[in-house]
């Protein structure tokens, strides 16, 4: 037996003598984990609730005091067909895009993506929440897959699929533009071919996430 | 078969409990090797499983949720160790404390002490490979490095272990 093999054996045997937690310790740890996770979730809900309540209060106060939110006294969101520009409001919305020629054929079909400005409850800022829904039966993608995007001017960094097919790859860099209810994403640099295949191209805006379509879009059938 | 197994695991409301009971002890032991502190290992392992619990719907569909939780656990462990090291360095400006084991663990045998003399990432590498018998590709995946880098690092770690054990035997 070589010295290397002997060393490997020695290391393996020594490490395996380290004690494992007993069953009762593991059960206690399980209870702790679930309690901590629930506490965290409750805190997040409370925080979200507090933010929402504050927003409602501000809106109510504005309405009561009669302060106009636009020169005409009412806020008129731009119709989908007229959205243009580079501000957060320009790209906010739910979009659909048809993919063909994907490496994994189950990825061919219609994809939905919702782009929500703001991240972790911070409504302004360069980061936003993204939810991606794949065609029915697509492998390696969950319902309403969540990701983060980051916008800087006309650049958008997209981190989708970074736990699966794009694991270990940096976020994809795209240029974006919105005109006539169409979001156009052009890849600048994305080492993840699958992500590039999904995101590059023209997306049709089908609704706004802040105008009555909350939550992750359902899987496309 | 694998897909069916995953679906059963996902749809079962007790699947997290089942996974936790199966994996938690191993993760604690892995972190004990990296952190050389059993209490910290349990705390850090719990933190990793809290994160897993919050994402269980998604992570349970992955090919290897056990690799995911180990990756998160090791990330937390390295962060914890950096914070702890900073704290200790602030408290005691003594360079030789950095690699000394805590007093509670002085009875560990030669091999364990030699492993603890390695850098934290090398400890993780050795533990994943030797303790958990994971293939090199999976070890590399958990540590977020290429398989080639993992192979080179493992070779270096083993060579260092050999030197450390030889030195101690000669000194003893």
JSON list of N, CA and C in Angstrom, two decimals, chain B residues 37-97:
[
{"chain": "B", "resi": 37, "resn": "UNK", "atom": "N", "xyz": [-15.05, 24.02, 15.86]},
{"chain": "B", "resi": 37, "resn": "UNK", "atom": "CA", "xyz": [-15.85, 24.52, 16.97]},
{"chain": "B", "resi": 37, "resn": "UNK", "atom": "C", "xyz": [-17.25, 23.93, 16.81]},
{"chain": "B", "resi": 38, "resn": "UNK", "atom": "N", "xyz": [-17.56, 22.96, 17.64]},
{"chain": "B", "resi": 38, "resn": "UNK", "atom": "CA", "xyz": [-18.79, 22.21, 17.45]},
{"chain": "B", "resi": 38, "resn": "UNK", "atom": "C", "xyz": [-20.05, 23.10, 17.61]},
{"chain": "B", "resi": 39, "resn": "UNK", "atom": "N", "xyz": [-20.03, 24.00, 18.60]},
{"chain": "B", "resi": 39, "resn": "UNK", "atom": "CA", "xyz": [-21.20, 24.86, 18.82]},
{"chain": "B", "resi": 39, "resn": "UNK", "atom": "C", "xyz": [-21.42, 25.78, 17.63]},
{"chain": "B", "resi": 40, "resn": "UNK", "atom": "N", "xyz": [-20.32, 26.36, 17.16]},
{"chain": "B", "resi": 40, "resn": "UNK", "atom": "CA", "xyz": [-20.44, 27.24, 15.99]},
{"chain": "B", "resi": 40, "resn": "UNK", "atom": "C", "xyz": [-20.91, 26.45, 14.78]},
{"chain": "B", "resi": 41, "resn": "UNK", "atom": "N", "xyz": [-20.41, 25.21, 14.66]},
{"chain": "B", "resi": 41, "resn": "UNK", "atom": "CA", "xyz": [-20.81, 24.37, 13.52]},
{"chain": "B", "resi": 41, "resn": "UNK", "atom": "C", "xyz": [-22.32, 24.15, 13.54]},
{"chain": "B", "resi": 42, "resn": "UNK", "atom": "N", "xyz": [-22.88, 23.89, 14.71]},
{"chain": "B", "resi": 42, "resn": "UNK", "atom": "CA", "xyz": [-24.33, 23.67, 14.80]},
{"chain": "B", "resi": 42, "resn": "UNK", "atom": "C", "xyz": [-25.10, 24.95, 14.48]},
{"chain": "B", "resi": 43, "resn": "UNK", "atom": "N", "xyz": [-24.61, 26.08, 14.98]},
{"chain": "B", "resi": 43, "resn": "UNK", "atom": "CA", "xyz": [-25.28, 27.36, 14.70]},
{"chain": "B", "resi": 43, "resn": "UNK", "atom": "C", "xyz": [-25.28, 27.67, 13.20]},
{"chain": "B", "resi": 44, "resn": "UNK", "atom": "N", "xyz": [-24.09, 27.51, 12.61]},
{"chain": "B", "resi": 44, "resn": "UNK", "atom": "CA", "xyz": [-23.96, 27.83, 11.19]},
{"chain": "B", "resi": 44, "resn": "UNK", "atom": "C", "xyz": [-24.79, 26.86, 10.35]},
{"chain": "B", "resi": 45, "resn": "UNK", "atom": "N", "xyz": [-24.79, 25.59, 10.74]},
{"chain": "B", "resi": 45, "resn": "UNK", "atom": "CA", "xyz": [-25.60, 24.60, 10.00]},
{"chain": "B", "resi": 45, "resn": "UNK", "atom": "C", "xyz": [-27.08, 24.98, 10.08]},
{"chain": "B", "resi": 46, "resn": "UNK", "atom": "N", "xyz": [-27.50, 25.41, 11.26]},
{"chain": "B", "resi": 46, "resn": "UNK", "atom": "CA", "xyz": [-28.91, 25.83, 11.41]},
{"chain": "B", "resi": 46, "resn": "UNK", "atom": "C", "xyz": [-29.23, 27.01, 10.49]},
{"chain": "B", "resi": 47, "resn": "UNK", "atom": "N", "xyz": [-28.29, 27.95, 10.42]},
{"chain": "B", "resi": 47, "resn": "UNK", "atom": "CA", "xyz": [-28.50, 29.11, 9.55]},
{"chain": "B", "resi": 47, "resn": "UNK", "atom": "C", "xyz": [-28.68, 28.67, 8.09]},
{"chain": "B", "resi": 48, "resn": "UNK", "atom": "N", "xyz": [-27.85, 27.72, 7.68]},
{"chain": "B", "resi": 48, "resn": "UNK", "atom": "CA", "xyz": [-27.96, 27.22, 6.30]},
{"chain": "B", "resi": 48, "resn": "UNK", "atom": "C", "xyz": [-29.30, 26.53, 6.08]},
{"chain": "B", "resi": 49, "resn": "UNK", "atom": "N", "xyz": [-29.76, 25.78, 7.06]},
{"chain": "B", "resi": 49, "resn": "UNK", "atom": "CA", "xyz": [-31.03, 25.07, 6.91]},
{"chain": "B", "resi": 49, "resn": "UNK", "atom": "C", "xyz": [-32.23, 26.02, 7.00]},
{"chain": "B", "resi": 50, "resn": "UNK", "atom": "N", "xyz": [-32.08, 27.13, 7.73]},
{"chain": "B", "resi": 50, "resn": "UNK", "atom": "CA", "xyz": [-33.15, 28.14, 7.73]},
{"chain": "B", "resi": 50, "resn": "UNK", "atom": "C", "xyz": [-33.30, 28.70, 6.31]},
{"chain": "B", "resi": 51, "resn": "UNK", "atom": "N", "xyz": [-32.16, 28.99, 5.68]},
{"chain": "B", "resi": 51, "resn": "UNK", "atom": "CA", "xyz": [-32.21, 29.50, 4.31]},
{"chain": "B", "resi": 51, "resn": "UNK", "atom": "C", "xyz": [-32.82, 28.46, 3.37]},
{"chain": "B", "resi": 52, "resn": "UNK", "atom": "N", "xyz": [-32.45, 27.19, 3.61]},
{"chain": "B", "resi": 52, "resn": "UNK", "atom": "CA", "xyz": [-33.00, 26.12, 2.78]},
{"chain": "B", "resi": 52, "resn": "UNK", "atom": "C", "xyz": [-34.51, 26.02, 2.97]},
{"chain": "B", "resi": 53, "resn": "UNK", "atom": "N", "xyz": [-34.96, 26.11, 4.21]},
{"chain": "B", "resi": 53, "resn": "UNK", "atom": "CA", "xyz": [-36.39, 25.96, 4.52]},
{"chain": "B", "resi": 53, "resn": "UNK", "atom": "C", "xyz": [-37.20, 27.02, 3.79]},
{"chain": "B", "resi": 54, "resn": "UNK", "atom": "N", "xyz": [-36.65, 28.24, 3.73]},
{"chain": "B", "resi": 54, "resn": "UNK", "atom": "CA", "xyz": [-37.37, 29.33, 3.07]},
{"chain": "B", "resi": 54, "resn": "UNK", "atom": "C", "xyz": [-37.45, 29.13, 1.56]},
{"chain": "B", "resi": 55, "resn": "UNK", "atom": "N", "xyz": [-36.50, 28.33, 1.01]},
{"chain": "B", "resi": 55, "resn": "UNK", "atom": "CA", "xyz": [-36.49, 28.13, -0.44]},
{"chain": "B", "resi": 55, "resn": "UNK", "atom": "C", "xyz": [-36.78, 26.68, -0.80]},
{"chain": "B", "resi": 56, "resn": "UNK", "atom": "N", "xyz": [-37.36, 25.94, 0.12]},
{"chain": "B", "resi": 56, "resn": "UNK", "atom": "CA", "xyz": [-37.46, 24.50, -0.06]},
{"chain": "B", "resi": 56, "resn": "UNK", "atom": "C", "xyz": [-38.25, 24.13, -1.30]},
{"chain": "B", "resi": 57, "resn": "UNK", "atom": "N", "xyz": [-39.32, 24.89, -1.60]},
{"chain": "B", "resi": 57, "resn": "UNK", "atom": "CA", "xyz": [-40.13, 24.57, -2.78]},
{"chain": "B", "resi": 57, "resn": "UNK", "atom": "C", "xyz": [-39.27, 24.52, -4.04]},
{"chain": "B", "resi": 58, "resn": "UNK", "atom": "N", "xyz": [-38.33, 25.43, -4.09]},
{"chain": "B", "resi": 58, "resn": "UNK", "atom": "CA", "xyz": [-37.48, 25.52, -5.29]},
{"chain": "B", "resi": 58, "resn": "UNK", "atom": "C", "xyz": [-36.30, 24.55, -5.21]},
{"chain": "B", "resi": 59, "resn": "UNK", "atom": "N", "xyz": [-35.58, 24.61, -4.08]},
{"chain": "B", "resi": 59, "resn": "UNK", "atom": "CA", "xyz": [-34.34, 23.83, -3.98]},
{"chain": "B", "resi": 59, "resn": "UNK", "atom": "C", "xyz": [-34.62, 22.33, -3.99]},
{"chain": "B", "resi": 60, "resn": "UNK", "atom": "N", "xyz": [-35.78, 21.92, -3.48]},
{"chain": "B", "resi": 60, "resn": "UNK", "atom": "CA", "xyz": [-36.07, 20.49, -3.43]},
{"chain": "B", "resi": 60, "resn": "UNK", "atom": "C", "xyz": [-36.20, 19.90, -4.84]},
{"chain": "B", "resi": 61, "resn": "UNK", "atom": "N", "xyz": [-36.36, 20.76, -5.84]},
{"chain": "B", "resi": 61, "resn": "UNK", "atom": "CA", "xyz": [-36.44, 20.26, -7.21]},
{"chain": "B", "resi": 61, "resn": "UNK", "atom": "C", "xyz": [-35.07, 20.11, -7.86]},
{"chain": "B", "resi": 62, "resn": "UNK", "atom": "N", "xyz": [-34.06, 20.65, -7.22]},
{"chain": "B", "resi": 62, "resn": "UNK", "atom": "CA", "xyz": [-32.72, 20.56, -7.79]},
{"chain": "B", "resi": 62, "resn": "UNK", "atom": "C", "xyz": [-32.25, 19.10, -7.79]},
{"chain": "B", "resi": 63, "resn": "UNK", "atom": "N", "xyz": [-31.26, 18.85, -8.64]},
{"chain": "B", "resi": 63, "resn": "UNK", "atom": "CA", "xyz": [-30.70, 17.50, -8.69]},
{"chain": "B", "resi": 63, "resn": "UNK", "atom": "C", "xyz": [-30.07, 17.14, -7.35]},
{"chain": "B", "resi": 64, "resn": "UNK", "atom": "N", "xyz": [-29.44, 18.11, -6.70]},
{"chain": "B", "resi": 64, "resn": "UNK", "atom": "CA", "xyz": [-28.72, 17.80, -5.48]},
{"chain": "B", "resi": 64, "resn": "UNK", "atom": "C", "xyz": [-28.95, 18.88, -4.41]},
{"chain": "B", "resi": 65, "resn": "UNK", "atom": "N", "xyz": [-30.09, 18.83, -3.72]},
{"chain": "B", "resi": 65, "resn": "UNK", "atom": "CA", "xyz": [-30.30, 19.79, -2.63]},
{"chain": "B", "resi": 65, "resn": "UNK", "atom": "C", "xyz": [-29.23, 19.66, -1.55]},
{"chain": "B", "resi": 66, "resn": "UNK", "atom": "N", "xyz": [-28.66, 18.45, -1.40]},
{"chain": "B", "resi": 66, "resn": "UNK", "atom": "CA", "xyz": [-27.62, 18.27, -0.38]},
{"chain": "B", "resi": 66, "resn": "UNK", "atom": "C", "xyz": [-26.37, 19.06, -0.73]},
{"chain": "B", "resi": 67, "resn": "UNK", "atom": "N", "xyz": [-26.07, 19.16, -2.04]},
{"chain": "B", "resi": 67, "resn": "UNK", "atom": "CA", "xyz": [-24.91, 19.98, -2.45]},
{"chain": "B", "resi": 67, "resn": "UNK", "atom": "C", "xyz": [-25.21, 21.46, -2.21]},
{"chain": "B", "resi": 68, "resn": "UNK", "atom": "N", "xyz": [-26.47, 21.84, -2.49]},
{"chain": "B", "resi": 68, "resn": "UNK", "atom": "CA", "xyz": [-26.87, 23.26, -2.30]},
{"chain": "B", "resi": 68, "resn": "UNK", "atom": "C", "xyz": [-26.70, 23.67, -0.84]},
{"chain": "B", "resi": 69, "resn": "UNK", "atom": "N", "xyz": [-27.20, 22.83, 0.06]},
{"chain": "B", "resi": 69, "resn": "UNK", "atom": "CA", "xyz": [-27.16, 23.23, 1.48]},
{"chain": "B", "resi": 69, "resn": "UNK", "atom": "C", "xyz": [-25.71, 23.23, 1.99]},
{"chain": "B", "resi": 70, "resn": "UNK", "atom": "N", "xyz": [-24.89, 22.35, 1.46]},
{"chain": "B", "resi": 70, "resn": "UNK", "atom": "CA", "xyz": [-23.47, 22.36, 1.86]},
{"chain": "B", "resi": 70, "resn": "UNK", "atom": "C", "xyz": [-22.77, 23.62, 1.33]},
{"chain": "B", "resi": 71, "resn": "UNK", "atom": "N", "xyz": [-23.12, 24.01, 0.11]},
{"chain": "B", "resi": 71, "resn": "UNK", "atom": "CA", "xyz": [-22.49, 25.21, -0.44]},
{"chain": "B", "resi": 71, "resn": "UNK", "atom": "C", "xyz": [-22.86, 26.42, 0.42]},
{"chain": "B", "resi": 72, "resn": "UNK", "atom": "N", "xyz": [-24.14, 26.54, 0.76]},
{"chain": "B", "resi": 72, "resn": "UNK", "atom": "CA", "xyz": [-24.58, 27.66, 1.59]},
{"chain": "B", "resi": 72, "resn": "UNK", "atom": "C", "xyz": [-23.94, 27.58, 2.98]},
{"chain": "B", "resi": 73, "resn": "UNK", "atom": "N", "xyz": [-23.92, 26.37, 3.54]},
{"chain": "B", "resi": 73, "resn": "UNK", "atom": "CA", "xyz": [-23.35, 26.19, 4.88]},
{"chain": "B", "resi": 73, "resn": "UNK", "atom": "C", "xyz": [-21.87, 26.59, 4.89]},
{"chain": "B", "resi": 74, "resn": "UNK", "atom": "N", "xyz": [-21.13, 26.18, 3.88]},
{"chain": "B", "resi": 74, "resn": "UNK", "atom": "CA", "xyz": [-19.71, 26.52, 3.84]},
{"chain": "B", "resi": 74, "resn": "UNK", "atom": "C", "xyz": [-19.51, 28.02, 3.65]},
{"chain": "B", "resi": 75, "resn": "UNK", "atom": "N", "xyz": [-20.36, 28.62, 2.83]},
{"chain": "B", "resi": 75, "resn": "UNK", "atom": "CA", "xyz": [-20.29, 30.07, 2.64]},
{"chain": "B", "resi": 75, "resn": "UNK", "atom": "C", "xyz": [-20.50, 30.78, 3.99]},
{"chain": "B", "resi": 76, "resn": "UNK", "atom": "N", "xyz": [-21.53, 30.32, 4.72]},
{"chain": "B", "resi": 76, "resn": "UNK", "atom": "CA", "xyz": [-21.80, 30.92, 6.05]},
{"chain": "B", "resi": 76, "resn": "UNK", "atom": "C", "xyz": [-20.61, 30.66, 6.98]},
{"chain": "B", "resi": 77, "resn": "UNK", "atom": "N", "xyz": [-20.04, 29.47, 6.89]},
{"chain": "B", "resi": 77, "resn": "UNK", "atom": "CA", "xyz": [-18.94, 29.11, 7.79]},
{"chain": "B", "resi": 77, "resn": "UNK", "atom": "C", "xyz": [-17.72, 29.98, 7.53]},
{"chain": "B", "resi": 78, "resn": "UNK", "atom": "N", "xyz": [-17.41, 30.20, 6.25]},
{"chain": "B", "resi": 78, "resn": "UNK", "atom": "CA", "xyz": [-16.24, 31.04, 5.95]},
{"chain": "B", "resi": 78, "resn": "UNK", "atom": "C", "xyz": [-16.48, 32.47, 6.45]},
{"chain": "B", "resi": 79, "resn": "UNK", "atom": "N", "xyz": [-17.73, 32.95, 6.27]},
{"chain": "B", "resi": 79, "resn": "UNK", "atom": "CA", "xyz": [-18.04, 34.30, 6.76]},
{"chain": "B", "resi": 79, "resn": "UNK", "atom": "C", "xyz": [-17.92, 34.36, 8.28]},
{"chain": "B", "resi": 80, "resn": "UNK", "atom": "N", "xyz": [-18.48, 33.34, 8.93]},
{"chain": "B", "resi": 80, "resn": "UNK", "atom": "CA", "xyz": [-18.43, 33.29, 10.39]},
{"chain": "B", "resi": 80, "resn": "UNK", "atom": "C", "xyz": [-16.99, 33.29, 10.86]},
{"chain": "B", "resi": 81, "resn": "UNK", "atom": "N", "xyz": [-16.15, 32.51, 10.19]},
{"chain": "B", "resi": 81, "resn": "UNK", "atom": "CA", "xyz": [-14.76, 32.38, 10.62]},
{"chain": "B", "resi": 81, "resn": "UNK", "atom": "C", "xyz": [-14.01, 33.70, 10.45]},
{"chain": "B", "resi": 82, "resn": "UNK", "atom": "N", "xyz": [-14.30, 34.38, 9.34]},
{"chain": "B", "resi": 82, "resn": "UNK", "atom": "CA", "xyz": [-13.65, 35.69, 9.12]},
{"chain": "B", "resi": 82, "resn": "UNK", "atom": "C", "xyz": [-14.04, 36.66, 10.23]},
{"chain": "B", "resi": 83, "resn": "UNK", "atom": "N", "xyz": [-15.35, 36.70, 10.54]},
{"chain": "B", "resi": 83, "resn": "UNK", "atom": "CA", "xyz": [-15.81, 37.61, 11.60]},
{"chain": "B", "resi": 83, "resn": "UNK", "atom": "C", "xyz": [-15.16, 37.25, 12.94]},
{"chain": "B", "resi": 84, "resn": "UNK", "atom": "N", "xyz": [-15.13, 35.95, 13.22]},
{"chain": "B", "resi": 84, "resn": "UNK", "atom": "CA", "xyz": [-14.59, 35.46, 14.49]},
{"chain": "B", "resi": 84, "resn": "UNK", "atom": "C", "xyz": [-13.09, 35.79, 14.58]},
{"chain": "B", "resi": 85, "resn": "UNK", "atom": "N", "xyz": [-12.41, 35.59, 13.46]},
{"chain": "B", "resi": 85, "resn": "UNK", "atom": "CA", "xyz": [-10.97, 35.87, 13.44]},
{"chain": "B", "resi": 85, "resn": "UNK", "atom": "C", "xyz": [-10.70, 37.35, 13.67]},
{"chain": "B", "resi": 86, "resn": "UNK", "atom": "N", "xyz": [-11.50, 38.19, 13.03]},
{"chain": "B", "resi": 86, "resn": "UNK", "atom": "CA", "xyz": [-11.36, 39.64, 13.23]},
{"chain": "B", "resi": 86, "resn": "UNK", "atom": "C", "xyz": [-11.57, 39.99, 14.70]},
{"chain": "B", "resi": 87, "resn": "UNK", "atom": "N", "xyz": [-12.60, 39.38, 15.28]},
{"chain": "B", "resi": 87, "resn": "UNK", "atom": "CA", "xyz": [-12.92, 39.67, 16.68]},
{"chain": "B", "resi": 87, "resn": "UNK", "atom": "C", "xyz": [-11.77, 39.26, 17.59]},
{"chain": "B", "resi": 88, "resn": "UNK", "atom": "N", "xyz": [-11.26, 38.04, 17.31]},
{"chain": "B", "resi": 88, "resn": "UNK", "atom": "CA", "xyz": [-10.17, 37.54, 18.17]},
{"chain": "B", "resi": 88, "resn": "UNK", "atom": "C", "xyz": [-8.90, 38.37, 18.01]},
{"chain": "B", "resi": 89, "resn": "UNK", "atom": "N", "xyz": [-8.67, 38.79, 16.73]},
{"chain": "B", "resi": 89, "resn": "UNK", "atom": "CA", "xyz": [-7.47, 39.59, 16.50]},
{"chain": "B", "resi": 89, "resn": "UNK", "atom": "C", "xyz": [-7.57, 40.95, 17.18]},
{"chain": "B", "resi": 90, "resn": "UNK", "atom": "N", "xyz": [-8.79, 41.46, 17.23]},
{"chain": "B", "resi": 90, "resn": "UNK", "atom": "CA", "xyz": [-8.97, 42.73, 17.93]},
{"chain": "B", "resi": 90, "resn": "UNK", "atom": "C", "xyz": [-8.71, 42.54, 19.42]},
{"chain": "B", "resi": 91, "resn": "UNK", "atom": "N", "xyz": [-9.18, 41.41, 19.94]},
{"chain": "B", "resi": 91, "resn": "UNK", "atom": "CA", "xyz": [-9.05, 41.17, 21.38]},
{"chain": "B", "resi": 91, "resn": "UNK", "atom": "C", "xyz": [-7.60, 40.84, 21.78]},
{"chain": "B", "resi": 92, "resn": "UNK", "atom": "N", "xyz": [-6.99, 40.01, 21.01]},
{"chain": "B", "resi": 92, "resn": "UNK", "atom": "CA", "xyz": [-5.63, 39.58, 21.35]},
{"chain": "B", "resi": 92, "resn": "UNK", "atom": "C", "xyz": [-4.74, 39.71, 20.12]},
{"chain": "B", "resi": 93, "resn": "UNK", "atom": "N", "xyz": [-3.79, 40.61, 20.18]},
{"chain": "B", "resi": 93, "resn": "UNK", "atom": "CA", "xyz": [-2.90, 40.80, 19.03]},
{"chain": "B", "resi": 93, "resn": "UNK", "atom": "C", "xyz": [-1.76, 39.80, 19.11]},
{"chain": "B", "resi": 94, "resn": "UNK", "atom": "N", "xyz": [-2.08, 38.56, 18.87]},
{"chain": "B", "resi": 94, "resn": "UNK", "atom": "CA", "xyz": [-1.04, 37.52, 18.89]},
{"chain": "B", "resi": 94, "resn": "UNK", "atom": "C", "xyz": [-1.19, 36.67, 17.65]},
{"chain": "B", "resi": 95, "resn": "UNK", "atom": "N", "xyz": [-0.22, 36.70, 16.81]},
{"chain": "B", "resi": 95, "resn": "UNK", "atom": "CA", "xyz": [-0.33, 36.04, 15.52]},
{"chain": "B", "resi": 95, "resn": "UNK", "atom": "C", "xyz": [-0.53, 34.53, 15.65]},
{"chain": "B", "resi": 96, "resn": "UNK", "atom": "N", "xyz": [0.07, 33.93, 16.66]},
{"chain": "B", "resi": 96, "resn": "UNK", "atom": "CA", "xyz": [0.00, 32.46, 16.73]},
{"chain": "B", "resi": 96, "resn": "UNK", "atom": "C", "xyz": [-1.37, 31.96, 17.16]},
{"chain": "B", "resi": 97, "resn": "UNK", "atom": "N", "xyz": [-2.28, 32.83, 17.55]},
{"chain": "B", "resi": 97, "resn": "UNK", "atom": "CA", "xyz": [-3.62, 32.38, 17.92]},
{"chain": "B", "resi": 97, "resn": "UNK", "atom": "C", "xyz": [-4.43, 31.98, 16.70]}
]
